[in-house]
PDB file of C-alpha atoms in Angstrom:
ATOM      1  CA  ASP A   1      42.355  52.482 -17.704  1.00 55.00           C
ATOM      2  CA  ASP A   2      39.526  55.028 -17.279  1.00 74.00           C
ATOM      3  CA  ASP A   3      37.455  53.009 -14.800  1.00 86.00           C
ATOM      4  CA  ILE A   4      35.977  55.116 -12.031  1.00 90.00           C
ATOM      5  CA  VAL A   5      34.496  53.364  -9.001  1.00 93.00           C
ATOM      6  CA  LEU A   6      31.823  55.421  -7.204  1.00 93.00           C
ATOM      7  CA  GLY A   7      29.418  54.599  -4.435  1.00 93.00           C
ATOM      8  CA  MET A   8      26.693  55.638  -2.039  1.00 92.00           C
ATOM      9  CA  TYR A   9      26.278  54.530   1.560  1.00 92.00           C
ATOM     10  CA  ALA A  10      22.569  54.742   2.364  1.00 90.00           C
ATOM     11  CA  THR A  11      21.284  54.557   5.920  1.00 87.00           C
ATOM     12  CA  GLN A  12      17.762  53.656   4.864  1.00 88.00           C
ATOM     13  CA  THR A  13      16.350  51.226   2.340  1.00 88.00           C
ATOM     14  CA  TRP A  14      15.777  52.906  -1.030  1.00 91.00           C
ATOM     15  CA  HIS A  15      12.078  53.456  -1.648  1.00 92.00           C
ATOM     16  CA  ARG A  16       9.898  55.676  -3.790  1.00 92.00           C
ATOM     17  CA  SER A  17       9.174  58.897  -1.923  1.00 90.00           C
ATOM     18  CA  ARG A  18       7.964  62.401  -2.650  1.00 87.00           C
ATOM     19  CA  TRP A  19      10.398  63.783  -0.067  1.00 87.00           C
ATOM     20  CA  GLU A  20      14.051  63.519   0.793  1.00 87.00           C
ATOM     21  CA  TYR A  21      15.064  60.975   3.398  1.00 88.00           C
ATOM     22  CA  GLY A  22      18.243  59.535   4.890  1.00 86.00           C
ATOM     23  CA  ASP A  23      20.332  61.132   7.590  1.00 83.00           C
ATOM     24  CA  GLY A  24      23.726  62.568   8.373  1.00 79.00           C
ATOM     25  CA  GLU A  25      25.378  59.163   8.232  1.00 83.00           C
ATOM     26  CA  CYS A  26      24.756  58.810   4.473  1.00 86.00           C
ATOM     27  CA  PHE A  27      27.801  59.492   2.343  1.00 88.00           C
ATOM     28  CA  LEU A  28      29.182  59.372  -1.176  1.00 90.00           C
ATOM     29  CA  PHE A  29      32.568  57.951  -2.066  1.00 92.00           C
ATOM     30  CA  ARG A  30      35.009  57.311  -4.882  1.00 91.00           C
ATOM     31  CA  LEU A  31      37.259  54.249  -4.599  1.00 92.00           C
ATOM     32  CA  SER A  32      39.160  54.719  -7.845  1.00 90.00           C
ATOM     33  CA  PRO A  33      41.009  56.769  -8.897  1.00 88.00           C
ATOM     34  CA  ASN A  34      42.193  58.636  -5.811  1.00 87.00           C
ATOM     35  CA  PRO A  35      39.886  57.336  -3.054  1.00 91.00           C
ATOM     36  CA  VAL A  36      37.840  59.999  -1.307  1.00 88.00           C
ATOM     37  CA  CYS A  37      34.814  59.923   1.006  1.00 88.00           C
ATOM     38  CA  PHE A  38      32.327  62.796   1.205  1.00 84.00           C
ATOM     39  CA  LYS A  39      30.737  62.807   4.662  1.00 79.00           C
ATOM     40  CA  TRP A  40      28.148  64.997   6.320  1.00 70.00           C
ATOM     41  CA  ASN A  41      29.411  68.020   8.218  1.00 62.00           C
ATOM     42  CA  SER A  42      26.788  69.118  10.738  1.00 54.00           C
ATOM     43  CA  LYS A  43      28.846  72.060  11.972  1.00 49.00           C
ATOM     44  CA  GLY A  44      28.375  74.442   9.109  1.00 43.00           C
ATOM     45  CA  PRO A  45      26.932  75.216   5.704  1.00 47.00           C
ATOM     46  CA  GLY A  46      27.850  73.051   2.807  1.00 48.00           C
ATOM     47  CA  GLY A  47      26.896  69.720   4.277  1.00 50.00           C
ATOM     48  CA  MET A  48      29.670  67.225   3.628  1.00 51.00           C
ATOM     49  CA  LEU A  49      33.398  67.274   4.053  1.00 50.00           C
ATOM     50  CA  ALA A  50      35.805  65.620   1.692  1.00 52.00           C
ATOM     51  CA  VAL A  51      37.861  63.146   3.698  1.00 50.00           C
ATOM     52  CA  SER A  52      40.486  61.770   1.382  1.00 46.00           C
ATOM     53  CA  SER A  53      42.844  58.875   1.807  1.00 46.00           C
ATOM     54  CA  PRO A  54      46.589  59.487   1.965  1.00 40.00           C
ATOM     55  CA  SER A  55      48.197  60.514  -1.292  1.00 40.00           C
ATOM     56  CA  PRO A  56      50.519  58.006  -2.972  1.00 39.00           C
ATOM     57  CA  SER A  57      53.460  60.086  -1.779  1.00 37.00           C
ATOM     58  CA  ALA A  58      52.419  59.758   1.870  1.00 34.00           C
ATOM     59  CA  ASP A  59      54.295  57.426   4.200  1.00 35.00           C
ATOM     60  CA  GLU A  60      53.080  53.833   4.148  1.00 34.00           C
ATOM     61  CA  GLY A  61      50.871  52.927   7.060  1.00 31.00           C
ATOM     62  CA  SER A  62      49.669  56.481   7.628  1.00 27.00           C
ATOM     63  CA  GLU A  63      45.943  57.049   7.917  1.00 28.00           C
ATOM     64  CA  SER A  64      43.852  59.999   6.882  1.00 27.00           C
ATOM     65  CA  ALA A  65      42.284  61.817   9.792  1.00 26.00           C
ATOM     66  CA  ALA A  66      38.556  62.440   9.869  1.00 27.00           C
ATOM     67  CA  LEU A  67      37.846  66.113   9.452  1.00 27.00           C
ATOM     68  CA  ASP A  68      34.671  65.925  11.525  1.00 30.00           C
ATOM     69  CA  GLY A  69      34.134  63.511  14.383  1.00 30.00           C
ATOM     70  CA  SER A  70      30.408  64.227  14.520  1.00 28.00           C
ATOM     71  CA  LYS A  71      28.154  61.447  13.293  1.00 28.00           C
ATOM     72  CA  SER A  72      24.832  62.359  14.805  1.00 27.00           C
ATOM     73  CA  PHE A  73      22.192  64.292  12.951  1.00 27.00           C
ATOM     74  CA  ASN A  74      19.203  65.912  14.601  1.00 28.00           C
ATOM     75  CA  SER A  75      16.285  67.761  13.123  1.00 28.00           C
ATOM     76  CA  THR A  76      15.212  71.126  14.447  1.00 29.00           C
ATOM     77  CA  ASP A  77      12.792  69.516  16.905  1.00 31.00           C
ATOM     78  CA  GLY A  78      15.514  67.405  18.507  1.00 30.00           C
ATOM     79  CA  GLN A  79      14.359  64.109  17.019  1.00 33.00           C
ATOM     80  CA  SER A  80      16.361  62.173  14.514  1.00 33.00           C
ATOM     81  CA  LYS A  81      15.220  62.732  10.973  1.00 37.00           C
ATOM     82  CA  ASN A  82      14.268  59.048  10.782  1.00 37.00           C
ATOM     83  CA  ASP A  83      11.867  59.524  13.696  1.00 36.00           C
ATOM     84  CA  SER A  84      10.271  62.703  12.354  1.00 36.00           C
ATOM     85  CA  ALA A  85      10.099  61.932   8.623  1.00 38.00           C
ATOM     86  CA  GLN A  86       6.729  61.078   7.135  1.00 39.00           C
ATOM     87  CA  ASN A  87       5.744  59.715   3.771  1.00 41.00           C
ATOM     88  CA  GLU A  88       2.676  60.396   1.688  1.00 41.00           C
ATOM     89  CA  ASN A  89       0.805  57.484   3.295  1.00 43.00           C
ATOM     90  CA  ASP A  90       1.068  59.002   6.790  1.00 48.00           C
ATOM     91  CA  ALA A  91      -1.548  61.699   6.140  1.00 49.00           C
ATOM     92  CA  PRO A  92      -5.230  61.230   6.921  1.00 54.00           C
ATOM     93  CA  PRO A  93      -7.377  60.471   3.840  1.00 59.00           C
ATOM     94  CA  GLY A  94      -7.872  63.564   1.682  1.00 61.00           C
ATOM     95  CA  GLU A  95      -4.947  65.433   3.236  1.00 58.00           C
ATOM     96  CA  GLN A  96      -1.393  65.800   2.053  1.00 56.00           C
ATOM     97  CA  ALA A  97       1.303  64.689   4.485  1.00 54.00           C
ATOM     98  CA  PRO A  98       3.414  67.582   5.744  1.00 52.00           C
ATOM     99  CA  ARG A  99       6.816  67.887   4.124  1.00 47.00           C
ATOM    100  CA  PRO A 100       9.574  66.766   6.499  1.00 45.00           C
ATOM    101  CA  PRO A 101      12.115  69.465   7.353  1.00 45.00           C
ATOM    102  CA  ILE A 102      14.994  69.723   4.906  1.00 45.00           C
ATOM    103  CA  GLU A 103      17.994  69.502   7.152  1.00 46.00           C
ATOM    104  CA  ALA A 104      20.713  69.008   4.655  1.00 47.00           C
ATOM    105  CA  ASP A 105      21.857  68.806   1.127  1.00 46.00           C
ATOM    106  CA  GLN A 106      23.117  65.291   1.876  1.00 58.00           C
ATOM    107  CA  VAL A 107      19.885  63.405   1.367  1.00 81.00           C
ATOM    108  CA  MET A 108      18.541  60.344  -0.374  1.00 90.00           C
ATOM    109  CA  VAL A 109      15.980  60.990  -3.111  1.00 91.00           C
ATOM    110  CA  SER A 110      14.304  58.317  -5.205  1.00 94.00           C
ATOM    111  CA  GLY A 111      11.357  57.843  -7.493  1.00 93.00           C
ATOM    112  CA  ARG A 112      10.285  55.650 -10.380  1.00 94.00           C
ATOM    113  CA  GLU A 113      13.031  56.914 -12.688  1.00 96.00           C
ATOM    114  CA  PHE A 114      16.078  57.260 -10.420  1.00 96.00           C
ATOM    115  CA  ILE A 115      17.870  57.065  -7.083  1.00 96.00           C
ATOM    116  CA  SER A 116      20.188  59.874  -6.005  1.00 93.00           C
ATOM    117  CA  MET A 117      22.169  61.282  -3.118  1.00 90.00           C
ATOM    118  CA  GLY A 118      23.454  64.807  -2.505  1.00 84.00           C
ATOM    119  CA  VAL A 119      21.860  67.975  -3.919  1.00 79.00           C
ATOM    120  CA  GLY A 120      23.483  70.809  -5.878  1.00 74.00           C
ATOM    121  CA  MET A 121      22.525  74.480  -6.071  1.00 70.00           C
ATOM    122  CA  ASP A 122      20.938  73.838  -9.486  1.00 75.00           C
ATOM    123  CA  GLY A 123      18.963  70.831  -8.234  1.00 78.00           C
ATOM    124  CA  ALA A 124      21.339  68.278  -9.773  1.00 83.00           C
ATOM    125  CA  SER A 125      22.566  65.333  -7.706  1.00 87.00           C
ATOM    126  CA  GLY A 126      25.937  64.458  -6.249  1.00 87.00           C
ATOM    127  CA  LEU A 127      25.340  60.957  -7.643  1.00 92.00           C
ATOM    128  CA  ARG A 128      22.238  59.856  -9.538  1.00 94.00           C
ATOM    129  CA  LEU A 129      21.485  56.507 -11.202  1.00 96.00           C
ATOM    130  CA  ASN A 130      18.638  55.942 -13.659  1.00 96.00           C
ATOM    131  CA  GLU A 131      15.793  53.462 -13.115  1.00 96.00           C
ATOM    132  CA  ASP A 132      17.592  50.473 -14.621  1.00 96.00           C
ATOM    133  CA  LEU A 133      20.999  51.405 -13.145  1.00 95.00           C
ATOM    134  CA  THR A 134      22.662  51.644 -16.583  1.00 97.00           C
ATOM    135  CA  ARG A 135      23.476  55.373 -16.662  1.00 96.00           C
ATOM    136  CA  GLY A 136      24.483  57.849 -14.031  1.00 94.00           C
ATOM    137  CA  THR A 137      25.290  61.495 -13.523  1.00 92.00           C
ATOM    138  CA  SER A 138      27.404  63.313 -11.002  1.00 89.00           C
ATOM    139  CA  SER A 139      27.377  67.029 -10.342  1.00 84.00           C
ATOM    140  CA  PRO A 140      29.065  69.169  -7.728  1.00 78.00           C
ATOM    141  CA  ALA A 141      26.742  69.168  -4.733  1.00 72.00           C
ATOM    142  CA  MET A 142      26.548  71.827  -2.053  1.00 73.00           C
ATOM    143  CA  GLY A 143      27.504  69.244   0.542  1.00 65.00           C
ATOM    144  CA  LEU A 144      30.506  68.163  -1.501  1.00 58.00           C
ATOM    145  CA  ASN A 145      31.980  71.639  -1.226  1.00 57.00           C
ATOM    146  CA  HIS A 146      31.470  71.910  -5.005  1.00 55.00           C
ATOM    147  CA  ILE A 147      33.905  69.075  -5.739  1.00 71.00           C
ATOM    148  CA  SER A 148      33.083  66.684  -8.561  1.00 73.00           C
ATOM    149  CA  LEU A 149      32.694  63.074  -7.457  1.00 82.00           C
ATOM    150  CA  LEU A 150      34.144  61.982 -10.804  1.00 82.00           C
ATOM    151  CA  GLY A 151      37.289  64.059 -10.264  1.00 74.00           C
ATOM    152  CA  ASP A 152      38.520  67.274 -11.854  1.00 66.00           C
ATOM    153  CA  GLU A 153      40.295  65.516 -14.724  1.00 63.00           C
ATOM    154  CA  HIS A 154      37.095  63.767 -15.828  1.00 60.00           C
ATOM    155  CA  SER A 155      34.898  66.853 -15.375  1.00 55.00           C
ATOM    156  CA  LYS A 156      36.998  68.960 -17.721  1.00 52.00           C
ATOM    157  CA  GLU A 157      36.683  66.426 -20.539  1.00 52.00           C
ATOM    158  CA  HIS A 158      33.144  65.066 -19.983  1.00 53.00           C
ATOM    159  CA  ASP A 159      29.711  66.304 -18.990  1.00 60.00           C
ATOM    160  CA  ASP A 160      29.580  64.127 -15.845  1.00 79.00           C
ATOM    161  CA  VAL A 161      27.190  61.648 -17.489  1.00 88.00           C
ATOM    162  CA  PHE A 162      28.471  58.086 -17.524  1.00 92.00           C
ATOM    163  CA  GLU A 163      27.489  54.527 -18.324  1.00 94.00           C
ATOM    164  CA  VAL A 164      27.403  52.093 -15.420  1.00 95.00           C
ATOM    165  CA  GLY A 165      29.488  48.979 -15.979  1.00 94.00           C
ATOM    166  CA  LEU A 166      28.709  47.081 -12.780  1.00 94.00           C
ATOM    167  CA  VAL A 167      26.457  47.586  -9.768  1.00 94.00           C
ATOM    168  CA  GLU A 168      27.177  45.942  -6.415  1.00 93.00           C
ATOM    169  CA  VAL A 169      24.626  46.168  -3.612  1.00 91.00           C
ATOM    170  CA  TYR A 170      25.321  45.170  -0.028  1.00 89.00           C
ATOM    171  CA  GLN A 171      22.953  45.100   2.928  1.00 86.00           C
ATOM    172  CA  LEU A 172      24.276  45.006   6.464  1.00 85.00           C
ATOM    173  CA  LEU A 173      22.837  42.242   8.638  1.00 86.00           C
ATOM    174  CA  ARG A 174      22.941  41.890  12.396  1.00 85.00           C
ATOM    175  CA  GLU A 175      25.141  38.992  13.493  1.00 88.00           C
ATOM    176  CA  VAL A 176      22.837  38.040  16.359  1.00 90.00           C
ATOM    177  CA  ASP A 177      19.751  37.220  14.249  1.00 89.00           C
ATOM    178  CA  GLY A 178      20.616  37.877  10.603  1.00 86.00           C
ATOM    179  CA  ARG A 179      18.013  40.643  10.235  1.00 84.00           C
ATOM    180  CA  PRO A 180      18.757  43.785   8.208  1.00 82.00           C
ATOM    181  CA  VAL A 181      20.222  46.619  10.256  1.00 79.00           C
ATOM    182  CA  ASP A 182      17.541  49.068   9.066  1.00 72.00           C
ATOM    183  CA  CYS A 183      14.653  46.678   9.816  1.00 64.00           C
ATOM    184  CA  GLU A 184      11.892  48.074  12.050  1.00 62.00           C
ATOM    185  CA  TYR A 185      10.086  45.761  14.463  1.00 54.00           C
TER     186      TYR A 185
END
């Protein structure tokens, strides 16, 4: 069985944008084989840390420890990236909106032809899906500490391009009123 289960946790709704968006709480993960979660590391270069689950040889009931307890992400001006980010419609007519600061290589990027998360030195994505979600690519991203999301065994035999068999999308809703968590009022 060669099924690989990959995923992205996005902190903002996917939308077409000329700039990167998302924040330090976005992450990439692999559920199968060998579950691993690639989280943002705000304490140094390289972006994300690989936080893997216990190996099959580990004692039952043991838990993997988080390598970085930090979850917050602030831009250079002290505001959250969500508060300081602008899109192309925020500029006055005839002017181009200023590019938001690039804080990290763990970002969400999307356009008409794709959605992606995580950026590599060569501009490739940690995980990228095409416009109709039928094909994907995965490349070592700076924030993934140059680890392939598909796993070393797969990377040696394939070019990290794959066909998508199934897509599942979940949106978190607030229990109190049923509104999306990322909804602005």
